[in-house]
Short mmCIF file of C-alpha atoms and ligand atoms in Angstrom, two decimals:
data_model
loop_
_atom_site.label_atom_id
_atom_site.label_comp_id
_atom_site.label_asym_id
_atom_site.label_seq_id
_atom_site.Cartn_x
_atom_site.Cartn_y
_atom_site.Cartn_z
CA MET A 1 0.00 0.00 0.00
CA THR A 2 1.35 3.42 -0.91
CA THR A 3 2.01 5.81 1.94
CA TYR A 4 2.15 9.52 1.18
CA LYS A 5 4.14 11.79 3.44
CA ILE A 6 2.12 14.97 3.75
CA ALA A 7 3.30 18.18 5.43
CA VAL A 8 0.45 20.14 6.95
CA ILE A 9 0.85 23.87 7.60
CA PRO A 10 -2.40 25.01 9.24
CA GLY A 11 -1.13 28.59 9.50
CA ASP A 12 -3.04 31.56 10.86
CA GLY A 13 -6.57 32.66 11.72
CA THR A 14 -9.17 30.27 10.38
CA GLY A 15 -6.48 28.28 8.52
CA PRO A 16 -6.25 25.59 11.24
CA GLU A 17 -10.01 24.98 11.46
CA VAL A 18 -10.47 24.48 7.72
CA THR A 19 -7.31 22.38 7.52
CA VAL A 20 -8.70 19.99 10.15
CA GLU A 21 -11.69 19.36 7.88
CA ALA A 22 -9.54 18.82 4.80
CA VAL A 23 -7.44 16.31 6.75
CA LYS A 24 -10.61 14.55 7.92
CA VAL A 25 -11.70 14.08 4.31
CA LEU A 26 -8.17 13.06 3.29
CA LYS A 27 -8.21 10.28 5.89
CA ALA A 28 -11.65 9.14 4.75
CA ALA A 29 -10.40 8.99 1.15
CA ALA A 30 -7.29 7.06 2.21
CA GLY A 31 -9.43 4.47 3.98
CA LYS A 32 -11.76 4.11 1.05
CA PHE A 33 -9.17 4.03 -1.73
CA ASN A 34 -6.46 2.00 -0.03
CA PHE A 35 -3.59 4.32 0.51
CA LYS A 36 -2.01 5.68 3.66
CA VAL A 37 -1.10 9.16 4.75
CA ASP A 38 1.68 10.03 7.14
CA LEU A 39 1.01 13.58 8.33
CA THR A 40 3.49 15.99 9.89
CA GLU A 41 2.39 19.37 11.14
CA PHE A 42 4.47 22.55 10.91
CA ASP A 43 3.76 25.77 12.80
CA PHE A 44 4.96 28.32 10.22
CA GLY A 45 2.78 31.39 10.42
CA GLY A 46 2.10 34.61 12.27
CA GLU A 47 2.26 33.26 15.83
CA ARG A 48 5.62 31.64 15.30
CA TYR A 49 6.90 34.81 13.66
CA LYS A 50 5.77 36.88 16.64
CA LYS A 51 7.54 34.54 19.06
CA THR A 52 10.75 33.84 17.18
CA GLY A 53 11.02 36.33 14.32
CA GLU A 54 11.18 33.40 11.94
CA THR A 55 8.98 33.02 8.86
CA LEU A 56 9.96 29.97 6.82
CA PRO A 57 13.61 29.30 7.70
CA ASP A 58 15.94 27.62 5.22
CA SER A 59 15.94 24.54 7.43
CA GLY A 60 12.13 24.50 7.07
CA VAL A 61 12.44 24.50 3.30
CA GLU A 62 14.82 21.55 3.54
CA GLU A 63 12.34 19.73 5.78
CA LEU A 64 9.49 20.37 3.35
CA ARG A 65 11.51 18.97 0.45
CA LYS A 66 11.25 15.51 2.04
CA PHE A 67 7.47 15.33 1.66
CA ASP A 68 5.27 14.10 -1.16
CA SER A 69 3.03 17.11 -0.84
CA ILE A 70 2.11 20.07 1.35
CA LEU A 71 -1.32 21.14 2.55
CA LEU A 72 -1.51 24.77 3.62
CA GLY A 73 -4.32 26.46 5.56
CA ALA A 74 -3.83 30.21 5.42
CA ILE A 75 -1.09 32.72 6.07
CA GLY A 76 -1.77 36.25 7.36
CA HIS A 77 -1.88 37.76 10.85
CA PRO A 78 -3.44 41.07 11.93
CA ASP A 79 -0.42 41.98 14.10
CA VAL A 80 2.14 41.38 11.38
CA ALA A 81 2.76 44.00 8.69
CA PRO A 82 1.56 43.01 5.22
CA GLY A 83 4.22 41.37 3.07
CA ILE A 84 6.32 39.77 5.81
CA LEU A 85 4.48 36.46 6.06
CA GLU A 86 3.38 36.43 2.42
CA LYS A 87 6.92 36.89 1.18
CA GLY A 88 8.60 35.01 4.02
CA ILE A 89 6.43 31.90 3.92
CA LEU A 90 4.13 31.57 0.93
CA LEU A 91 6.30 33.10 -1.75
CA LYS A 92 9.48 31.64 -0.25
CA ALA A 93 7.99 28.14 -0.42
CA ARG A 94 6.85 28.70 -4.01
CA PHE A 95 10.23 29.97 -5.16
CA GLU A 96 12.51 27.67 -3.17
CA LEU A 97 10.53 24.55 -4.00
CA ASP A 98 10.28 25.74 -7.61
CA GLN A 99 6.51 25.45 -7.68
CA TYR A 100 6.39 27.12 -11.05
CA ILE A 101 2.72 26.51 -11.78
CA ASN A 102 -0.21 27.99 -9.93
CA LEU A 103 -3.20 25.94 -10.96
CA ARG A 104 -6.54 27.57 -10.30
CA PRO A 105 -9.73 25.80 -11.36
CA VAL A 106 -12.66 28.17 -11.86
CA LYS A 107 -15.60 25.83 -11.52
CA LEU A 108 -19.05 26.80 -10.38
CA PHE A 109 -20.49 23.89 -8.42
CA PRO A 110 -24.21 23.15 -8.50
CA GLY A 111 -26.28 25.11 -6.00
CA VAL A 112 -23.58 27.71 -5.34
CA ASP A 113 -24.61 31.37 -5.62
CA CYS A 114 -23.03 33.02 -8.64
CA PRO A 115 -22.89 36.79 -9.08
CA LEU A 116 -23.08 36.47 -12.88
CA LYS A 117 -26.57 36.75 -14.31
CA ASP A 118 -27.88 33.66 -16.08
CA LYS A 119 -24.67 31.64 -15.70
CA GLY A 120 -24.58 28.15 -14.30
CA PRO A 121 -22.14 25.28 -13.71
CA ASP A 122 -21.97 24.47 -17.43
CA ASP A 123 -20.84 28.01 -18.21
CA ILE A 124 -18.22 28.47 -15.51
CA ASP A 125 -15.93 25.51 -15.92
CA TYR A 126 -12.35 26.39 -16.78
CA VAL A 127 -8.86 26.46 -15.35
CA VAL A 128 -6.20 29.14 -15.11
CA VAL A 129 -2.57 28.05 -15.33
CA ARG A 130 -0.64 30.93 -13.77
CA GLU A 131 3.14 31.08 -14.03
CA ASN A 132 4.17 31.10 -10.37
CA THR A 133 7.88 31.81 -9.98
CA GLY A 134 8.69 34.66 -12.35
CA GLY A 135 7.50 37.98 -13.73
CA ILE A 136 7.18 41.01 -11.48
CA TYR A 137 7.15 38.71 -8.46
CA THR A 138 10.82 37.86 -8.86
CA GLY A 139 12.08 40.59 -11.16
CA THR A 140 14.75 42.89 -9.86
CA GLY A 141 14.10 46.38 -8.52
CA GLY A 142 14.68 48.84 -5.76
CA ILE A 143 14.14 52.31 -4.44
CA THR A 144 16.63 55.12 -4.58
CA MET A 145 16.47 58.61 -3.06
CA LYS A 146 13.79 57.35 -0.74
CA ASP A 147 11.65 59.98 0.96
CA THR A 148 12.87 62.75 -1.30
CA PRO A 149 10.82 64.35 -4.07
CA GLN A 150 13.17 62.65 -6.56
CA GLU A 151 12.47 59.17 -5.22
CA ILE A 152 12.58 56.43 -7.85
CA ALA A 153 11.03 52.99 -7.51
CA VAL A 154 11.66 50.24 -10.04
CA GLN A 155 10.19 46.75 -10.11
CA SER A 156 10.76 44.96 -13.35
CA ALA A 157 8.92 42.07 -14.89
CA VAL A 158 11.42 39.49 -16.05
CA TYR A 159 10.72 36.34 -18.01
CA THR A 160 13.18 33.89 -19.43
CA ARG A 161 12.37 31.64 -22.37
CA PHE A 162 12.97 28.68 -20.06
CA GLN A 163 10.34 29.87 -17.57
CA VAL A 164 7.83 30.60 -20.30
CA ASP A 165 8.39 27.31 -22.10
CA ARG A 166 8.02 25.12 -19.05
CA CYS A 167 4.82 26.88 -18.04
CA LEU A 168 3.39 26.60 -21.56
CA LYS A 169 4.31 22.93 -21.72
CA TYR A 170 2.41 22.28 -18.50
CA ALA A 171 -0.59 24.22 -19.82
CA PHE A 172 -0.67 22.40 -23.18
CA GLU A 173 -0.35 19.02 -21.45
CA TYR A 174 -3.08 20.01 -19.03
CA ALA A 175 -5.37 21.08 -21.88
CA ARG A 176 -4.78 17.76 -23.63
CA LYS A 177 -5.55 15.75 -20.52
CA TYR A 178 -8.30 17.80 -18.86
CA GLY A 179 -9.59 20.18 -21.58
CA LYS A 180 -13.26 20.30 -22.49
CA LYS A 181 -12.95 17.70 -25.24
CA ALA A 182 -11.02 15.36 -22.98
CA ARG A 183 -13.81 15.70 -20.41
CA GLY A 184 -16.58 15.18 -22.96
CA LYS A 185 -17.75 18.77 -22.53
CA GLY A 186 -16.82 20.24 -25.89
CA LYS A 187 -15.54 19.65 -29.41
CA GLU A 188 -12.03 20.88 -28.79
CA ASN A 189 -9.41 21.26 -26.13
CA THR A 190 -8.51 24.93 -26.12
CA LEU A 191 -5.62 26.81 -24.58
CA ALA A 192 -5.95 30.59 -24.40
CA LEU A 193 -2.92 32.78 -23.77
CA CYS A 194 -3.80 35.81 -21.67
CA GLY A 195 -1.29 38.63 -22.23
CA LYS A 196 -0.86 42.25 -23.19
CA THR A 197 0.96 42.17 -26.51
CA ASN A 198 -0.24 45.66 -27.40
CA VAL A 199 1.71 47.32 -24.58
CA LEU A 200 4.07 44.83 -22.94
CA THR A 201 5.69 44.30 -26.32
CA TYR A 202 8.74 42.53 -24.92
CA ILE A 203 7.40 40.19 -22.28
CA TYR A 204 4.23 39.09 -24.01
CA ASP A 205 5.89 39.04 -27.39
CA LEU A 206 8.11 36.32 -25.93
CA TRP A 207 5.09 34.52 -24.47
CA GLU A 208 3.14 34.73 -27.72
CA ARG A 209 5.95 33.47 -29.95
CA ALA A 210 6.75 30.63 -27.58
CA PHE A 211 3.05 29.77 -27.34
CA HIS A 212 2.54 29.46 -31.09
CA GLU A 213 5.84 27.72 -31.73
CA MET A 214 5.22 25.07 -29.11
CA GLY A 215 1.57 24.73 -30.07
CA ALA A 216 2.27 24.27 -33.77
CA GLU A 217 5.13 21.82 -33.24
CA GLU A 218 3.95 19.69 -30.36
CA TYR A 219 0.26 20.32 -29.76
CA PRO A 220 -1.48 20.70 -33.14
CA ASP A 221 -4.53 18.98 -31.62
CA ILE A 222 -5.07 21.86 -29.20
CA LYS A 223 -6.84 24.98 -30.37
CA ARG A 224 -4.92 28.17 -29.58
CA GLU A 225 -6.50 31.49 -28.68
CA TYR A 226 -5.10 34.80 -27.50
CA TYR A 227 -6.74 37.46 -25.30
CA HIS A 228 -5.38 40.67 -23.83
CA VAL A 229 -5.65 40.61 -20.04
CA ASP A 230 -8.16 43.45 -19.85
CA ALA A 231 -10.41 41.74 -22.38
CA THR A 232 -9.95 38.44 -20.51
CA CYS A 233 -11.52 40.07 -17.44
CA MET A 234 -14.44 41.27 -19.51
CA TRP A 235 -15.12 37.89 -21.07
CA MET A 236 -14.69 36.05 -17.77
CA VAL A 237 -17.74 38.01 -16.64
CA LYS A 238 -19.76 38.15 -19.85
CA ASN A 239 -18.94 34.86 -21.57
CA PRO A 240 -17.09 32.56 -19.18
CA GLU A 241 -18.26 29.59 -21.24
CA TRP A 242 -15.73 30.57 -23.90
CA PHE A 243 -12.84 29.46 -21.72
CA ASP A 244 -11.30 26.04 -21.28
CA VAL A 245 -7.68 26.39 -20.14
CA ILE A 246 -6.09 29.85 -19.79
CA VAL A 247 -2.34 30.32 -19.41
CA THR A 248 -0.78 33.56 -18.23
CA GLY A 249 2.08 35.23 -16.39
CA ASN A 250 2.36 35.63 -12.64
CA MET A 251 0.89 39.10 -12.06
CA PHE A 252 -1.97 38.83 -14.53
CA GLY A 253 -2.68 35.36 -13.19
CA ASP A 254 -2.92 36.68 -9.64
CA ILE A 255 -5.53 39.22 -10.70
CA VAL A 256 -7.66 37.15 -13.04
CA THR A 257 -7.83 34.24 -10.62
CA ASP A 258 -9.46 36.38 -7.92
CA LEU A 259 -12.00 37.50 -10.50
CA GLY A 260 -12.52 33.86 -11.41
CA ALA A 261 -12.89 32.91 -7.74
CA ILE A 262 -15.71 35.35 -7.16
CA THR A 263 -17.58 34.04 -10.19
CA GLN A 264 -17.42 30.50 -8.80
CA GLY A 265 -18.92 31.47 -5.46
CA GLY A 266 -16.05 33.21 -3.76
CA MET A 267 -13.35 32.50 -1.26
CA GLY A 268 -15.22 29.75 0.57
CA ILE A 269 -14.92 27.55 -2.49
CA ALA A 270 -11.86 28.54 -4.47
CA ALA A 271 -8.73 26.41 -4.18
CA GLY A 272 -5.34 26.47 -5.81
CA GLY A 273 -2.26 24.38 -6.25
CA ASN A 274 1.35 25.56 -6.33
CA ILE A 275 2.80 22.85 -8.44
CA ASN A 276 6.28 21.61 -9.17
CA PRO A 277 5.55 18.79 -11.61
CA GLY A 278 8.81 17.07 -10.68
CA GLY A 279 8.96 18.00 -7.03
CA VAL A 280 6.96 18.95 -3.96
CA SER A 281 3.69 20.78 -4.58
CA MET A 282 1.61 22.80 -2.13
CA PHE A 283 -2.15 23.15 -2.06
CA GLU A 284 -4.16 25.92 -0.44
CA PRO A 285 -7.62 27.38 -0.15
CA ILE A 286 -7.21 30.86 -1.56
CA GLY A 287 -9.45 32.61 0.95
CA GLY A 288 -6.91 33.91 3.43
CA SER A 289 -6.85 33.69 7.21
CA ALA A 290 -10.04 35.74 7.96
CA PRO A 291 -8.79 36.44 11.53
CA LYS A 292 -11.99 37.95 12.87
CA TYR A 293 -13.87 34.69 12.30
CA THR A 294 -11.29 32.51 14.04
CA GLY A 295 -12.83 29.79 16.19
CA LYS A 296 -16.40 30.66 15.27
CA GLY A 297 -16.93 27.64 13.03
CA VAL A 298 -18.53 29.73 10.30
CA ILE A 299 -15.90 29.45 7.57
CA ASN A 300 -16.71 27.16 4.71
CA PRO A 301 -14.11 24.37 4.62
CA LEU A 302 -14.92 23.46 1.01
CA ALA A 303 -12.04 25.52 -0.37
CA ALA A 304 -9.58 23.62 1.85
CA ILE A 305 -11.27 20.32 0.95
CA CYS A 306 -11.03 21.21 -2.75
CA ALA A 307 -7.35 22.07 -2.28
CA MET A 308 -6.85 18.63 -0.76
CA GLN A 309 -8.79 17.16 -3.70
CA MET A 310 -6.31 18.79 -6.10
CA MET A 311 -3.51 17.30 -4.03
CA LEU A 312 -5.00 13.82 -4.49
CA GLU A 313 -5.07 14.27 -8.27
CA THR A 314 -1.51 15.55 -8.34
CA LEU A 315 -0.34 12.58 -6.27
CA GLY A 316 -1.95 10.34 -8.89
CA GLU A 317 -4.88 9.25 -6.71
CA ASP A 318 -7.31 10.05 -9.52
CA LYS A 319 -10.13 7.86 -8.24
CA ALA A 320 -10.02 9.36 -4.80
CA GLY A 321 -9.83 12.85 -6.30
CA ALA A 322 -12.82 12.21 -8.54
CA LYS A 323 -14.81 10.85 -5.62
CA VAL A 324 -14.12 13.87 -3.42
CA GLU A 325 -15.15 16.19 -6.24
CA GLU A 326 -18.34 14.21 -6.83
CA VAL A 327 -19.22 14.41 -3.14
CA VAL A 328 -18.49 18.15 -2.98
CA ARG A 329 -20.78 18.69 -5.97
CA PHE A 330 -23.48 16.61 -4.32
CA VAL A 331 -23.19 18.55 -1.07
CA THR A 332 -23.25 22.01 -2.71
CA GLY A 333 -26.16 20.97 -4.89
CA ASN A 334 -28.26 19.32 -2.22
CA LYS A 335 -27.21 20.39 1.26
CA LEU A 336 -25.68 23.83 1.07
CA ARG A 337 -27.89 25.14 -1.75
CA GLY A 338 -27.80 28.86 -2.32
CA MET A 339 -25.10 29.36 0.25
CA GLY A 340 -23.34 32.68 0.25
CA ALA A 341 -21.10 34.36 2.79
CA GLY A 342 -22.40 33.52 6.28
CA LYS A 343 -25.32 31.49 4.97
CA MET A 344 -23.86 28.00 5.04
CA GLY A 345 -26.49 26.63 7.42
CA TYR A 346 -23.91 24.23 8.87
CA SER A 347 -20.79 24.73 10.92
CA THR A 348 -17.29 24.27 9.52
CA SER A 349 -16.94 20.86 11.15
CA GLU A 350 -20.43 19.71 10.17
CA VAL A 351 -19.56 20.28 6.52
CA GLY A 352 -16.31 18.35 6.98
CA ASP A 353 -18.16 15.49 8.71
CA MET A 354 -20.79 15.33 6.00
CA ILE A 355 -18.21 15.14 3.23
CA SER A 356 -15.96 12.59 4.91
CA LYS A 357 -18.93 10.34 5.60
CA LEU A 358 -20.01 10.42 1.96
CA VAL A 359 -16.46 9.87 0.72
CA ALA A 360 -16.08 6.83 2.97
CA GLU A 361 -19.36 5.26 1.81
C1 LIG B 1 -2.30 34.37 -4.22
C2 LIG B 1 -2.03 35.47 -3.22
C3 LIG B 1 -0.53 35.68 -3.10
C4 LIG B 1 -0.01 36.09 -4.46
C5 LIG B 1 -0.11 36.68 -2.03
C6 LIG B 1 -0.72 36.37 -0.68
C7 LIG B 1 1.39 36.79 -1.92
O1 LIG B 1 -2.70 36.63 -3.55
O2 LIG B 1 -1.90 33.22 -3.96
O3 LIG B 1 -2.92 34.62 -5.24
O4 LIG B 1 0.00 37.30 -4.78
O5 LIG B 1 0.39 35.23 -5.22
MN1 LIG B 2 -3.92 36.45 -5.32
#
């Protein structure tokens, strides 16, 4: 029987309480689908930072490298200045573990409230592949003549062909395996590049050339489309059904995935994976730590459960992953119908219990 070594970082605020539910479902899936999980918890987060001044130390990165996967709750603490924990923990893990893909499904589950008029689960069913270790996030920069009227701040977006190619390769492969045709939901598997070739004529020129070269040579079966990022936002609202798989750079990906999240029912549902296809990946609900709700049992654990579901698929436990998704869809469609912020009708742990029970059945 396979045993997966999973690092769990519950993190701050409501992170721990949603992580407990995701772990509950993970254990239920392991029992049902005959694999084992060996869990190790790490206390990286705001409290540890306040006590020790440490975010994610280098020794922590080395520890994390030994695991098959990482499950993260949430990072962010009201007493810690913005940027310290994000850069020191989340971004450090992404960069050091070379998690160069941020995979963000934008799927509206049945029964979930959607802010888009007349759109349902068949319309909002796509995935964003965001480049996760380059662009403005890791470009060089600095400030000179600080606090003078002549102050200059520079933060450059940098992409190498290598970074672009490996991200595109992942996106094309993903479109081939999980695109709408592959899932029996459409006539073609389509990959759309989201860029800004009309203004960022260096960066997105590189992306666009690499996209068409790779597509023509290695993925002629996949339809290629291009959208500027501003137009992408418009169509994500007006015609989300046009999209299948979208690939984009780090900064644009950060922005469009929050837009996508709100169209799929918001932060209680949206999950993401920081993926190193040849290494250790990390999965997280994208909702944040919501400190003022800590301990109240009102936060929807579905996002954390969906993050865990993505982890199962990435580990190769496809059957278990499919089962968890099926159960989540059943629960949103039948038990939590019409839920919106604060309207779940069940507590955080009741939702976790309900899902684990159905997964184990
Ligand atoms: C995300 C988040 C992070 C990002 C922050 C917290 C550093 O917004 O995962 O999308 O910008 O990537
Ligand atoms: Mn973001």
